[in-house]
Backbone as JSON, one array per atom type, in Angstrom:
{
  "sequence": "MTETELIDESDFQRRKTEALLAFRKAFGGDPKALEPALRRAGRRLPRRARKAGARLVGAEQMLGNPKLQQQVDAKQVNRDFDRLIAGVSGVDMKDRRKGWVLGALASLAFNLLLLFTLFVLFARWRGWL",
  "N": [[-7.75, 17.37, 12.37], [-6.55, 17.76, 9.13], [-7.19, 20.12, 6.58], [-7.83, 19.52, 3.2], [-6.45, 20.83, 0.2], [-8.41, 22.27, -2.31], [-8.88, 21.39, -5.73], [-8.69, 23.17, -8.78], [-10.88, 23.09, -11.52], [-10.11, 23.98, -14.09], [-7.34, 23.99, -13.86], [-6.87, 21.27, -13.54], [-7.74, 20.35, -16.06], [-5.87, 21.62, -17.69], [-3.47, 20.37, -16.9], [-4.13, 17.79, -17.6], [-4.32, 17.99, -20.38], [-1.65, 18.51, -20.9], [-0.53, 16.05, -20.08], [-1.77, 14.32, -21.92], [-0.64, 15.24, -24.26], [2.01, 14.45, -23.85], [1.6, 11.68, -23.89], [0.77, 11.39, -26.56], [3.09, 12.13, -27.89], [4.88, 10.14, -27.04], [3.66, 7.58, -27.5], [2.16, 7.76, -29.78], [-0.84, 8.05, -31.82], [-4.05, 9.56, -31.03], [-5.04, 10.4, -28.25], [-8.03, 11.09, -26.51], [-8.83, 11.12, -23.91], [-7.73, 10.34, -20.54], [-8.03, 7.66, -19.68], [-8.28, 5.88, -22.04], [-5.76, 6.46, -23.11], [-4.02, 5.51, -21.15], [-4.69, 2.82, -21.26], [-3.82, 2.21, -23.83], [-1.07, 2.6, -23.6], [-0.44, 0.72, -21.68], [1.5, -1.85, -20.24], [3.87, -0.75, -20.86], [4.42, 1.51, -19.54], [6.02, 2.69, -16.54], [5.43, 1.16, -13.31], [4.72, 2.93, -11.2], [3.86, 5.17, -12.62], [1.65, 4.1, -13.96], [-0.03, 3.54, -11.77], [-0.38, 6.13, -10.76], [-1.72, 7.25, -12.92], [-4.1, 5.76, -12.83], [-5.16, 6.68, -10.42], [-5.59, 9.32, -11.16], [-7.57, 9.05, -13.11], [-9.67, 8.22, -11.49], [-9.87, 10.51, -9.88], [-10.64, 12.35, -11.79], [-13.2, 11.48, -12.4], [-14.4, 11.95, -9.94], [-14.29, 14.7, -9.85], [-16.37, 15.5, -11.41], [-18.58, 15.55, -9.83], [-19.96, 17.77, -7.56], [-20.02, 17.41, -4.71], [-18.31, 15.25, -4.27], [-16.03, 16.35, -5.29], [-14.83, 17.8, -3.32], [-13.37, 15.96, -1.94], [-11.12, 15.45, -3.36], [-7.69, 15.72, -3.38], [-5.61, 18.36, -4.05], [-2.81, 18.56, -3.99], [-2.0, 15.88, -4.11], [-3.07, 15.18, -6.59], [-1.56, 16.85, -8.29], [0.98, 15.76, -7.78], [0.55, 13.2, -8.79], [0.1, 13.8, -11.51], [2.64, 14.8, -12.14], [4.21, 12.46, -11.75], [3.05, 10.78, -13.68], [3.53, 12.15, -16.11], [6.33, 12.22, -16.05], [6.87, 9.48, -16.15], [5.79, 8.78, -18.65], [7.35, 10.37, -20.32], [9.77, 9.17, -19.97], [9.75, 6.87, -21.46], [11.13, 5.37, -24.25], [10.28, 4.83, -27.32], [11.57, 4.28, -29.72], [13.96, 3.08, -28.95], [12.91, 0.82, -27.67], [11.71, -0.48, -29.85], [13.98, -1.01, -31.38], [15.3, -2.76, -29.65], [13.46, -4.88, -29.66], [13.61, -5.73, -32.34], [16.33, -6.49, -32.48], [16.29, -8.59, -30.64], [14.58, -10.4, -31.95], [16.12, -10.94, -34.22], [18.37, -12.12, -33.04], [17.22, -14.42, -31.99], [16.44, -15.68, -34.36], [18.98, -16.09, -35.53], [20.1, -17.88, -33.67], [18.37, -20.08, -33.98], [18.91, -20.77, -36.66], [21.61, -21.5, -36.44], [21.37, -23.71, -34.75], [19.85, -25.4, -36.41], [21.69, -25.8, -38.51], [23.72, -27.14, -37.1], [22.37, -29.48, -36.33], [21.91, -30.52, -38.88], [24.56, -31.04, -39.73], [25.31, -32.98, -37.83], [23.46, -34.98, -38.5], [24.29, -35.52, -41.12], [26.86, -36.56, -40.68], [26.19, -38.83, -39.25], [24.8, -40.3, -41.15], [26.85, -40.76, -42.84], [27.58, -39.05, -44.86], [29.43, -37.09, -44.51]],
  "CA": [[-7.83, 16.91, 11.0], [-6.09, 18.81, 8.22], [-8.08, 20.38, 5.46], [-7.14, 19.35, 1.92], [-6.57, 21.94, -0.75], [-9.28, 21.91, -3.43], [-8.27, 21.57, -7.05], [-9.47, 23.94, -9.74], [-11.21, 22.28, -12.71], [-9.32, 24.44, -15.24], [-5.97, 23.53, -13.63], [-6.88, 19.84, -13.83], [-7.83, 20.19, -17.51], [-4.59, 22.05, -18.27], [-2.5, 19.31, -16.63], [-4.58, 16.63, -18.37], [-3.89, 18.25, -21.75], [-0.19, 18.34, -20.88], [-0.28, 14.61, -20.01], [-2.19, 13.71, -23.18], [0.38, 15.61, -25.25], [3.14, 13.56, -23.6], [1.19, 10.37, -24.4], [0.77, 11.46, -28.02], [4.48, 12.18, -28.34], [5.58, 8.9, -26.73], [3.03, 6.37, -28.0], [1.41, 8.0, -31.01], [-2.29, 8.08, -31.69], [-4.64, 10.83, -30.62], [-5.91, 10.11, -27.12], [-8.94, 12.18, -26.11], [-9.01, 11.05, -22.46], [-6.65, 9.64, -19.85], [-8.25, 6.21, -19.58], [-7.83, 5.18, -23.25], [-4.32, 6.65, -23.28], [-3.37, 4.58, -20.23], [-4.92, 1.48, -21.78], [-2.96, 2.04, -25.0], [0.32, 2.5, -23.14], [-0.36, -0.58, -21.02], [2.63, -2.16, -19.36], [5.08, -0.03, -21.29], [4.63, 2.56, -18.54], [6.47, 2.21, -15.23], [4.33, 0.85, -12.39], [4.28, 4.14, -10.48], [3.11, 6.03, -13.54], [0.34, 3.46, -14.17], [-0.86, 3.75, -10.57], [-0.74, 7.55, -10.72], [-2.74, 7.43, -13.94], [-5.37, 5.19, -12.35], [-5.68, 7.62, -9.42], [-6.06, 10.51, -11.87], [-8.85, 8.72, -13.74], [-10.64, 8.27, -10.4], [-10.05, 11.9, -9.47], [-11.4, 13.03, -12.85], [-14.6, 11.11, -12.22], [-14.89, 12.62, -8.73], [-14.42, 16.14, -10.11], [-17.65, 15.75, -12.06], [-19.62, 15.67, -8.8], [-19.54, 18.84, -6.64], [-19.78, 16.93, -3.35], [-17.11, 14.41, -4.28], [-14.91, 17.2, -5.66], [-14.2, 18.25, -2.08], [-12.51, 14.9, -1.44], [-9.93, 15.35, -4.2], [-6.57, 16.48, -2.84], [-4.9, 19.03, -5.15], [-1.37, 18.22, -3.95], [-1.86, 14.5, -4.59], [-3.34, 15.2, -8.03], [-0.39, 17.42, -8.95], [2.05, 14.76, -7.68], [0.23, 12.13, -9.73], [0.36, 14.29, -12.87], [4.09, 14.84, -12.31], [4.68, 11.08, -11.92], [2.57, 10.25, -14.95], [4.25, 12.8, -17.21], [7.72, 11.75, -16.0], [6.88, 8.1, -16.62], [5.53, 8.76, -20.1], [8.5, 10.98, -20.99], [10.91, 8.26, -19.84], [9.61, 5.74, -22.39], [11.72, 5.64, -25.56], [9.72, 3.8, -28.2], [12.55, 3.93, -30.75], [14.86, 2.13, -28.31], [12.16, -0.43, -27.46], [11.57, -1.13, -31.16], [15.3, -1.52, -31.75], [15.53, -3.93, -28.81], [12.61, -5.96, -30.12], [14.17, -6.23, -33.61], [17.57, -7.21, -32.18], [15.91, -9.85, -29.99], [14.05, -11.3, -32.98], [17.24, -11.36, -35.06], [19.19, -13.04, -32.24], [16.48, -15.69, -31.94], [16.55, -16.27, -35.69], [20.36, -16.55, -35.7], [20.28, -19.07, -32.85], [17.64, -21.18, -34.61], [19.65, -21.19, -37.86], [22.81, -22.19, -35.96], [20.92, -25.01, -34.25], [19.46, -26.19, -37.58], [22.93, -26.17, -39.19], [24.39, -28.14, -36.26], [21.62, -30.74, -36.47], [22.16, -31.02, -40.23], [25.92, -31.59, -39.75], [25.27, -34.23, -37.07], [22.72, -35.95, -39.3], [25.14, -35.87, -42.27], [27.93, -37.44, -40.16], [25.56, -40.09, -38.85], [24.46, -41.02, -42.37], [28.08, -41.03, -43.58], [27.76, -38.11, -45.96], [30.6, -36.24, -44.21]],
  "C": [[-7.43, 18.06, 10.07], [-7.05, 18.92, 7.05], [-7.29, 20.25, 4.17], [-7.42, 20.54, 1.02], [-7.42, 21.47, -1.93], [-8.59, 22.21, -4.75], [-9.25, 22.32, -7.96], [-9.68, 23.09, -10.99], [-10.35, 22.68, -13.91], [-7.86, 24.0, -15.1], [-5.86, 22.03, -13.95], [-6.9, 19.61, -15.34], [-6.52, 20.58, -18.21], [-3.53, 20.95, -18.1], [-2.85, 18.04, -17.43], [-4.16, 16.78, -19.83], [-2.39, 18.06, -21.89], [0.16, 16.84, -20.89], [-0.64, 13.93, -21.33], [-1.21, 14.05, -24.3], [1.62, 14.73, -25.09], [2.83, 12.15, -24.11], [1.26, 10.34, -25.92], [2.2, 11.41, -28.55], [5.17, 10.83, -28.15], [4.99, 7.68, -27.45], [2.25, 6.54, -29.29], [-0.08, 7.99, -30.77], [-2.76, 9.46, -31.29], [-5.59, 10.59, -29.46], [-6.75, 11.32, -26.74], [-9.11, 12.23, -24.6], [-7.87, 10.24, -21.85], [-6.82, 8.12, -19.89], [-7.84, 5.46, -20.84], [-6.32, 5.32, -23.49], [-3.55, 5.69, -22.38], [-3.52, 3.14, -20.73], [-4.0, 1.21, -22.96], [-1.5, 1.86, -24.59], [0.55, 1.18, -22.43], [0.85, -0.72, -20.11], [3.94, -1.52, -19.82], [5.4, 1.11, -20.35], [5.2, 1.95, -17.27], [5.28, 2.05, -14.29], [3.81, 2.08, -11.67], [3.46, 5.06, -11.36], [1.73, 5.43, -13.82], [-0.58, 3.69, -12.98], [-1.29, 5.2, -10.45], [-1.82, 7.85, -11.75], [-4.09, 6.9, -13.51], [-5.99, 6.11, -11.3], [-6.24, 8.87, -10.09], [-7.39, 10.25, -12.57], [-9.95, 8.75, -12.68], [-10.92, 9.69, -9.96], [-10.87, 12.67, -10.52], [-12.89, 12.72, -12.73], [-15.2, 11.81, -11.0], [-15.09, 14.11, -8.96], [-15.73, 16.48, -10.81], [-18.79, 15.94, -11.08], [-19.19, 16.71, -7.78], [-19.26, 18.37, -5.21], [-18.51, 16.09, -3.27], [-15.86, 15.22, -4.62], [-14.14, 17.67, -4.43], [-13.23, 17.21, -1.53], [-11.21, 14.78, -2.22], [-8.86, 16.28, -3.66], [-5.73, 17.05, -3.99], [-3.42, 18.65, -5.17], [-1.14, 16.81, -4.49], [-2.09, 14.43, -6.1], [-2.15, 15.76, -8.79], [0.79, 16.46, -8.92], [1.81, 13.63, -8.69], [0.46, 12.57, -11.18], [1.86, 14.35, -13.13], [4.66, 13.45, -12.55], [4.29, 10.52, -13.27], [3.35, 10.84, -16.12], [5.72, 12.36, -17.23], [7.83, 10.32, -16.51], [6.7, 7.99, -18.11], [6.74, 9.32, -20.85], [9.71, 10.05, -20.96], [10.87, 7.08, -20.8], [10.16, 6.15, -23.74], [11.29, 4.54, -26.51], [10.72, 3.38, -29.28], [13.53, 2.88, -30.2], [14.17, 0.79, -28.08], [11.99, -1.19, -28.77], [12.89, -1.75, -31.59], [15.62, -2.78, -30.94], [14.71, -5.13, -29.25], [13.18, -6.58, -31.41], [15.45, -7.01, -33.35], [17.28, -8.55, -31.51], [15.4, -10.86, -31.0], [15.18, -11.81, -33.87], [18.15, -12.34, -34.32], [18.52, -14.41, -32.16], [16.58, -16.42, -33.27], [17.95, -16.84, -35.92], [20.61, -17.83, -34.89], [19.58, -20.28, -33.49], [18.35, -21.68, -35.87], [20.92, -21.94, -37.47], [22.45, -23.59, -35.46], [20.54, -25.93, -35.42], [20.7, -26.67, -38.33], [23.66, -27.26, -38.42], [23.69, -29.49, -36.37], [21.83, -31.36, -37.85], [23.55, -31.66, -40.32], [25.95, -32.92, -38.99], [24.55, -35.33, -37.85], [23.58, -36.43, -40.47], [26.28, -36.79, -41.83], [27.36, -38.81, -39.8], [25.24, -40.95, -40.08], [25.69, -41.32, -43.23], [28.3, -40.13, -44.77], [28.97, -37.23, -45.74], [31.7, -37.06, -43.59]]
}
């Protein structure tokens, strides 16, 4: 059986601060902990980043207990922090907002075109055109 490398509490806190800074930059707000930051980001994060974040929340809870702290694998925690930060950094909120606005405008344009077509058909049926 291989022995897992133990993680240092200060290293975990440093990486957590780094992740929270990435969350603040990408999604705004002022998250104080990982769990609310992940909840705020929701499905805007890639699946792998969400799963890594959930594992980190569990690891953070385990680090509070000295006996459970021995079960936390430092390499896995570092990998999860890397995945989470990469996932958060990959989200471009400006592009998402632009896409949402363009989608809403396209929907509005289609509805206006449909309304105009129905009006023309109605006018021809009634003999106005």
